[in-house]
Coordinates of C-alpha atoms in Angstrom, one line a residue:
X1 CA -96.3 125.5 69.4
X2 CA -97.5 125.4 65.8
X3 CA -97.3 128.3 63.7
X4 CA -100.8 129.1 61.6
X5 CA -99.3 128.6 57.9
X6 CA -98.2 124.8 59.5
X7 CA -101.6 124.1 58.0
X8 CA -100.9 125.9 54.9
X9 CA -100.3 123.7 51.7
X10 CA -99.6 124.7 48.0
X11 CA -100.1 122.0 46.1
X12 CA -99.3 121.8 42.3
X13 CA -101.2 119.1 40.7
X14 CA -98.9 118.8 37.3
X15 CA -98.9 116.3 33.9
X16 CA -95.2 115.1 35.2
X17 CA -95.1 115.9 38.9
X18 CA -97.2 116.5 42.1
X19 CA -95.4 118.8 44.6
X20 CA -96.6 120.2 48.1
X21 CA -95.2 123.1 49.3
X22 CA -94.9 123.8 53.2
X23 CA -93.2 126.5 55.1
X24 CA -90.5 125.6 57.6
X25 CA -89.9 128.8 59.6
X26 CA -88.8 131.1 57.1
X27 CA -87.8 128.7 54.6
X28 CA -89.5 126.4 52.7
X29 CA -89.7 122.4 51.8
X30 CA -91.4 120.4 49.5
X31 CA -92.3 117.2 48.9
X32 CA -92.8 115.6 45.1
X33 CA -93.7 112.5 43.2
X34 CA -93.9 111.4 39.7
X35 CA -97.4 111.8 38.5
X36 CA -97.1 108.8 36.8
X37 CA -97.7 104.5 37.7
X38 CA -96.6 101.3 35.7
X39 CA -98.4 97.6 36.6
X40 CA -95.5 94.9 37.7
X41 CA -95.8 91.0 38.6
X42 CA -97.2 90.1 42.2
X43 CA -94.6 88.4 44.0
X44 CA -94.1 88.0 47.6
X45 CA -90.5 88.7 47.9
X46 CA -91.2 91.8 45.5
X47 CA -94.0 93.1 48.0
X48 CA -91.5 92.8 51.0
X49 CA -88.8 94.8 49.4
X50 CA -90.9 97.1 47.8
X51 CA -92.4 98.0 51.7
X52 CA -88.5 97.8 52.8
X53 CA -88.1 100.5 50.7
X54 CA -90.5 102.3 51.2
X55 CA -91.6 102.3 47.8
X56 CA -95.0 104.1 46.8
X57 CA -97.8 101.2 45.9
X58 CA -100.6 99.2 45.8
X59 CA -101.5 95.7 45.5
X60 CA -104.7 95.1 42.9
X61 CA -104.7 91.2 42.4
X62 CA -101.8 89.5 40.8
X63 CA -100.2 92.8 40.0
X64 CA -98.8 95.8 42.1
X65 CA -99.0 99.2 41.0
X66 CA -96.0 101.5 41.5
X67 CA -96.6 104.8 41.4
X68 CA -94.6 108.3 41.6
X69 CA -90.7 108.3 42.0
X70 CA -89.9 104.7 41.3
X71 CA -92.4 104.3 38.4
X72 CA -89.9 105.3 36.1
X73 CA -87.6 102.9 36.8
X74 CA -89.5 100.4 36.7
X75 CA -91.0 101.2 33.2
X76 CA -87.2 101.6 32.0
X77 CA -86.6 98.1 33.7
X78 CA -89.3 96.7 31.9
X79 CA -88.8 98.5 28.8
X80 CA -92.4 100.2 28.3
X81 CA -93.6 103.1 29.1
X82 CA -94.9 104.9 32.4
X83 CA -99.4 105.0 32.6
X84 CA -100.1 108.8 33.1
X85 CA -103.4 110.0 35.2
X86 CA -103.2 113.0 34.0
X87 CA -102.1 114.2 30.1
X88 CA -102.1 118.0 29.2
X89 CA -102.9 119.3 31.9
X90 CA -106.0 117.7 32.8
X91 CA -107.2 114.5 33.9
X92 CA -106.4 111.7 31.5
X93 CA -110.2 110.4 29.8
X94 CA -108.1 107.2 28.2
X95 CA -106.7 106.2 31.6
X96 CA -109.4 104.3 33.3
X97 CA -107.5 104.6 36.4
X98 CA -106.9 107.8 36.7
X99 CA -108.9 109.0 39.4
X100 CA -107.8 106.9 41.6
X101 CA -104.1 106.5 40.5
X102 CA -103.8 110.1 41.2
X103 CA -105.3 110.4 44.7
X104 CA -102.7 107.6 45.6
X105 CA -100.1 110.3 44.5
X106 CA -101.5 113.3 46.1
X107 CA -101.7 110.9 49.0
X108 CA -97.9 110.4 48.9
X109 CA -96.9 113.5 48.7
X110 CA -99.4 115.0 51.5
X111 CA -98.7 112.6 54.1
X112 CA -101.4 111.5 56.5
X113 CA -101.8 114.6 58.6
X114 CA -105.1 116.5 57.6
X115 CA -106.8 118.4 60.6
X116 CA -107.3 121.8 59.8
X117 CA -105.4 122.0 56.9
X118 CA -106.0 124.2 53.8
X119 CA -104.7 123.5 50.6
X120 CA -104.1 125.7 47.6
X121 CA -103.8 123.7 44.4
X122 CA -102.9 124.4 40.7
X123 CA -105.2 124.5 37.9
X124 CA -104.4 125.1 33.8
X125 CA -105.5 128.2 31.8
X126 CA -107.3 127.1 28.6
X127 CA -106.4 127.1 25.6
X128 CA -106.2 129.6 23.2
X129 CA -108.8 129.9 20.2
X130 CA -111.5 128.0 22.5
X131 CA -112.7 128.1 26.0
X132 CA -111.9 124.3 27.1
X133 CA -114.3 123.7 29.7
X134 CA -111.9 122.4 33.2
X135 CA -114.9 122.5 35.3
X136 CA -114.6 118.5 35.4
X137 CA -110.8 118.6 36.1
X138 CA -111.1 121.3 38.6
X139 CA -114.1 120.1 40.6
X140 CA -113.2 116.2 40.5
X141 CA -109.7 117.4 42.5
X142 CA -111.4 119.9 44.6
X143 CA -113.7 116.3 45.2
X144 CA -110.6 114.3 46.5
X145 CA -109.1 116.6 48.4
X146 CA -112.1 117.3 50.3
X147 CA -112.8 113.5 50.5
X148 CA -109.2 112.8 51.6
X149 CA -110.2 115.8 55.0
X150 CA -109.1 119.3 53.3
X151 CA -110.0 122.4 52.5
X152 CA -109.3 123.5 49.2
X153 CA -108.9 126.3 46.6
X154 CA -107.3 126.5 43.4
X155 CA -105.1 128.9 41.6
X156 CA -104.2 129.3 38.0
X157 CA -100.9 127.9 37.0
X158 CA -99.1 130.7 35.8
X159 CA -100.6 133.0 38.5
X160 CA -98.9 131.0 40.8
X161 CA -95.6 131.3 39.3
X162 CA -96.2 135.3 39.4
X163 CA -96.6 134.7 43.3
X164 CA -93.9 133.1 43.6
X165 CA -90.9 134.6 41.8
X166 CA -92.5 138.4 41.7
X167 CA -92.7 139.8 44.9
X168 CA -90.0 141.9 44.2
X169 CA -92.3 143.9 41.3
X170 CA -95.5 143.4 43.4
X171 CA -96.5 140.6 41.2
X172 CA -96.6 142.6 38.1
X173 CA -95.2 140.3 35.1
X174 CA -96.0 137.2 33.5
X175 CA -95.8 134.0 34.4
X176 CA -94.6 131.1 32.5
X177 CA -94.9 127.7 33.8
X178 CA -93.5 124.8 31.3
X179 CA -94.9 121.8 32.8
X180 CA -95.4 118.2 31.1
X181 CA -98.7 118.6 29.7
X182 CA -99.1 122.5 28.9
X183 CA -97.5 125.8 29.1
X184 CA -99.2 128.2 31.1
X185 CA -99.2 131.9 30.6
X186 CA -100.5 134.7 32.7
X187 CA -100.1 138.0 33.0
X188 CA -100.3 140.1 36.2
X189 CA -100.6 143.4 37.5
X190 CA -100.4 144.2 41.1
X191 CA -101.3 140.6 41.8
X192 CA -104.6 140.8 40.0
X193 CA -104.6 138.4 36.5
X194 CA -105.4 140.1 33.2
X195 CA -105.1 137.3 31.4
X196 CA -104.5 133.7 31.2
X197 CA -104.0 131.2 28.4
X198 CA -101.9 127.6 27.8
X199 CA -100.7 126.3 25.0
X200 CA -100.5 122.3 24.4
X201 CA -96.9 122.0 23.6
X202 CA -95.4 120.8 26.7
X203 CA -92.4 118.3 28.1
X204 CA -94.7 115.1 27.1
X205 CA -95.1 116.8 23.7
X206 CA -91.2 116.9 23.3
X207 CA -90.8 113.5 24.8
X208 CA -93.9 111.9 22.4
X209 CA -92.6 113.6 19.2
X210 CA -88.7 112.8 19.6
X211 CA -89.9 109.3 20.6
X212 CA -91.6 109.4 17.1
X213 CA -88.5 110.2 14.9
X214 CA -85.9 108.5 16.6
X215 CA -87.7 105.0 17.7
X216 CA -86.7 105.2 21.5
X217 CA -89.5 104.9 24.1
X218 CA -90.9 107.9 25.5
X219 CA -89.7 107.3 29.1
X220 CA -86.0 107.1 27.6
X221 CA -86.4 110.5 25.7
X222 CA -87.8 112.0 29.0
X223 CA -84.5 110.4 31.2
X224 CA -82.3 111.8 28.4
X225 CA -84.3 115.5 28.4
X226 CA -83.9 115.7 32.4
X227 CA -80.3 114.5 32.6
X228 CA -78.2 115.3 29.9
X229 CA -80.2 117.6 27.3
X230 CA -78.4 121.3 27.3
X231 CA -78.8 123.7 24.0
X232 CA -75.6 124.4 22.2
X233 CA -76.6 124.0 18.4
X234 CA -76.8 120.8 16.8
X235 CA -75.7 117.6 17.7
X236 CA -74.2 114.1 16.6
X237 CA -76.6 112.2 18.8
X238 CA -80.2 112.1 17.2
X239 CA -82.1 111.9 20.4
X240 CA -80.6 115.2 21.2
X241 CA -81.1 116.7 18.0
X242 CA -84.5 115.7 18.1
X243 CA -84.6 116.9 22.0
X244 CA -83.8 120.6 20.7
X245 CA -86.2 120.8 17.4
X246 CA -88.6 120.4 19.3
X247 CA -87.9 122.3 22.2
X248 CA -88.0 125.2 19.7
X249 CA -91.1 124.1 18.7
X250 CA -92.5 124.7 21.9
X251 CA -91.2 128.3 22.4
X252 CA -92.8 129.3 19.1
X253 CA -96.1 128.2 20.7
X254 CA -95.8 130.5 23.4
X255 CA -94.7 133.3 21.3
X256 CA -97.6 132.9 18.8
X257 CA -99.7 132.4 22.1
X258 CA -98.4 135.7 23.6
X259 CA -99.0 137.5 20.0
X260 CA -102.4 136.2 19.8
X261 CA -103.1 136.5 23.6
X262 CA -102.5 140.6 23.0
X263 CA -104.0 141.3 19.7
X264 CA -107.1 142.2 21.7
X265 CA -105.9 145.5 23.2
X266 CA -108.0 145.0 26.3
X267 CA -105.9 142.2 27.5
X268 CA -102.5 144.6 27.1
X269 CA -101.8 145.8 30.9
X270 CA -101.5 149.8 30.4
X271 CA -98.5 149.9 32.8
X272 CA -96.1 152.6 31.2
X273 CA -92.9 150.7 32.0
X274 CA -91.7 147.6 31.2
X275 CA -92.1 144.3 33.3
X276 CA -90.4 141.0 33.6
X277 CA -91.2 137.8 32.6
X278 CA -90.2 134.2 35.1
X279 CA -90.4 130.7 33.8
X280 CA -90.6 127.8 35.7
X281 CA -91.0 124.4 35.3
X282 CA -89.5 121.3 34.5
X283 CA -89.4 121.9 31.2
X284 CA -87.4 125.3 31.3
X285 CA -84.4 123.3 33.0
X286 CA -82.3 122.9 30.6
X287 CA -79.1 124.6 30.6
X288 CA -79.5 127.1 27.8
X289 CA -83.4 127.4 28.0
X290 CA -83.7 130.9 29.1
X291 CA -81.1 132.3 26.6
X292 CA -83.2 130.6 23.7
X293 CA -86.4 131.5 25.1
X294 CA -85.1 135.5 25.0
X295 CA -84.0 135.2 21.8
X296 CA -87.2 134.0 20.3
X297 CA -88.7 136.5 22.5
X298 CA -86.9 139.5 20.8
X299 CA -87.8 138.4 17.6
X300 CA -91.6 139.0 18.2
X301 CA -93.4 142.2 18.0
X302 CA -95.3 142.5 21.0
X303 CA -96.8 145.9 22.7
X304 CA -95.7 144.5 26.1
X305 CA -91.9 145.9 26.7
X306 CA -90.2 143.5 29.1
X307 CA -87.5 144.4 31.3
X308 CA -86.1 140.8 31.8
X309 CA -86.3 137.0 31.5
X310 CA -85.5 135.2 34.3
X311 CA -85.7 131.6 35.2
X312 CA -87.4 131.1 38.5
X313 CA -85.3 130.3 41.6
X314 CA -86.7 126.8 42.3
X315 CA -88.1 126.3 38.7
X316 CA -89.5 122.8 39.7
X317 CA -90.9 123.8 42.7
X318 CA -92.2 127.3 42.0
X319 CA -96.1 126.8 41.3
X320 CA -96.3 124.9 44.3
X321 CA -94.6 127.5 46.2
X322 CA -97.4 130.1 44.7
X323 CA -99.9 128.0 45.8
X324 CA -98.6 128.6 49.0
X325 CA -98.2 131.8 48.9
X326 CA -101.4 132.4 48.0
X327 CA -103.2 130.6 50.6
X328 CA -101.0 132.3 53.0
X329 CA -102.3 135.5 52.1
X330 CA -105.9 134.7 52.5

């Protein structure tokens, strides 16, 4: 007999990754894909193995489109760069294909089962200094979804993080969610957001700007980030060197956006006591992240007192995992 939350999705539509969050008794799974595609020769004998596989793609002409996991191989095979749908946070407007490249990666990950079944997705803050307008973004998911049979609502990034990783301090904290495109910052008390921002410094802006100095392609810089990239001080190796100046670029952005975030005093959560602050995502992986990201943090004068850092259990996995969580609750 099926449980009610076995129709209960989180979803976390990301720059780098989609991931779907169910719940398996008291447990939970997910499911992910590269948010990404590259365009290879139409052969035959390709097709076959490529369906033997099981290998996510489509056939357009004389060319099949691989898309999530496998993309990235590919590209590296092929020496060129992965096509993105999306690009900081938000649909990309260069990618003509786009739209449809990334309902054939939501489909992936979802499966084909859709009767009845609700689905909580993630949506970016906007950036500081201006009110971006994600009506588009939001609306043109909330479209597909509801095209490809379910019902939807959406969640703020970093919200969803909160969810996630602070039941323990009935979601009061902030959330930090370093994905591929953005960061995403919100603050929470008692589950209810005070405030929301994102900064545009995320894992695609490490992976463009070391790409930049050291000639490698971006995919390679992105391989090197995820497998071997830890922080220890400098190094002999320039793409690492390159990996961890910017890296610390990045954590200045989201210390001068939590400085600039609370110099209006009405978004500064009167709680009397400090509160912790989780961060999640890909890009808070690497070994050494959470230390540096403290450090930085101490060094800024904030009027928010925290009482930890931590990293989030499942950092890859958390905002889809919020998702769910929140959808549950409804």
């Amino acid at each position: 007999m099926k449980n009610a939350n076995d129709n209960l999705i989180g979803l976390d539509i990301g720059t780098s990754r989609i991931v779907a969050a169910r719940r398996n008794g008291e447990d939970y799974r997910y499911e992910s894909q590269l948010n990404a595609f590259v365009r290879i020769p139409f052969s035959k004998m390709t097709l076959n193995v490529l369906k033997k596989e099981q290998v996510p793609h489509v056939v357009n002409e004389q060319e099949i489109t691989v898309f999530g996991n496998e993309a990235s191989r590919f590209a590296d095979l092929l020496n060129s760069d992965t096509r993105r749908p999306m690009t900081r946070g938000i649909l990309n407007p260069n990618e003509a294909d786009s739209l449809s490249q990334i309902r054939h990666v939501i489909g992936a990950v979802l499966g084909d089962e859709k009767k009845n079944q609700k689905v909580c997705f993630s949506v970016p803050a906007p950036p500081l200094g201006y009110e971006a307008n994600l009506t588009y973004h939001e609306a043109t998911l909330k479209g597909v979804l509801e095209e490809m049979g379910y019902e939807t609502r959406s969640i703020n990034e970093g919200l969803a993080v909160i969810y996630s990783e602070l039941e323990d301090t009935n979601y009061t904290g902030v959330g930090v969610s370093c994905g591929g495109g953005l960061c995403n910052v919100s603050v929470a008390y008692m589950s209810v957001p005070v405030t929301s921002f994102s900064t545009p410094k995320g894992g695609d802006f490490i992976d463009s700007s070391a790409s930049a100095v050291t000639g490698e392609l971006s995919n390679r810089i992105r391989i090197a980030k995820e497998e071997t990239f830890h922080f220890n001080g400098h190094f002999a190796d320039k793409v690492l060197q390159a990996l961890s100046v910017y890296y610390d670029d990045l954590i200045q952005s989201v210390m001068h956006g939590l400085k600039e975030a609370f110099q209006n005093s009405r978004n500064v959560p009167r709680i009397g006591k400090p509160i912790p602050l989780v961060l999640s995502g890909g890009s808070a992986m690497p070994p050494g992240f959470r230390d540096r990201f403290e450090k930085h943090l101490n060094d800024v004068s904030l009027p928010v007192k925290f009482s930890e850092v931590r990293l989030a259990k499942d950092p890859l996995n958390a905002t889809a995992k919020g998702a769910l969580v929140a959808v549950m609750a409804d």
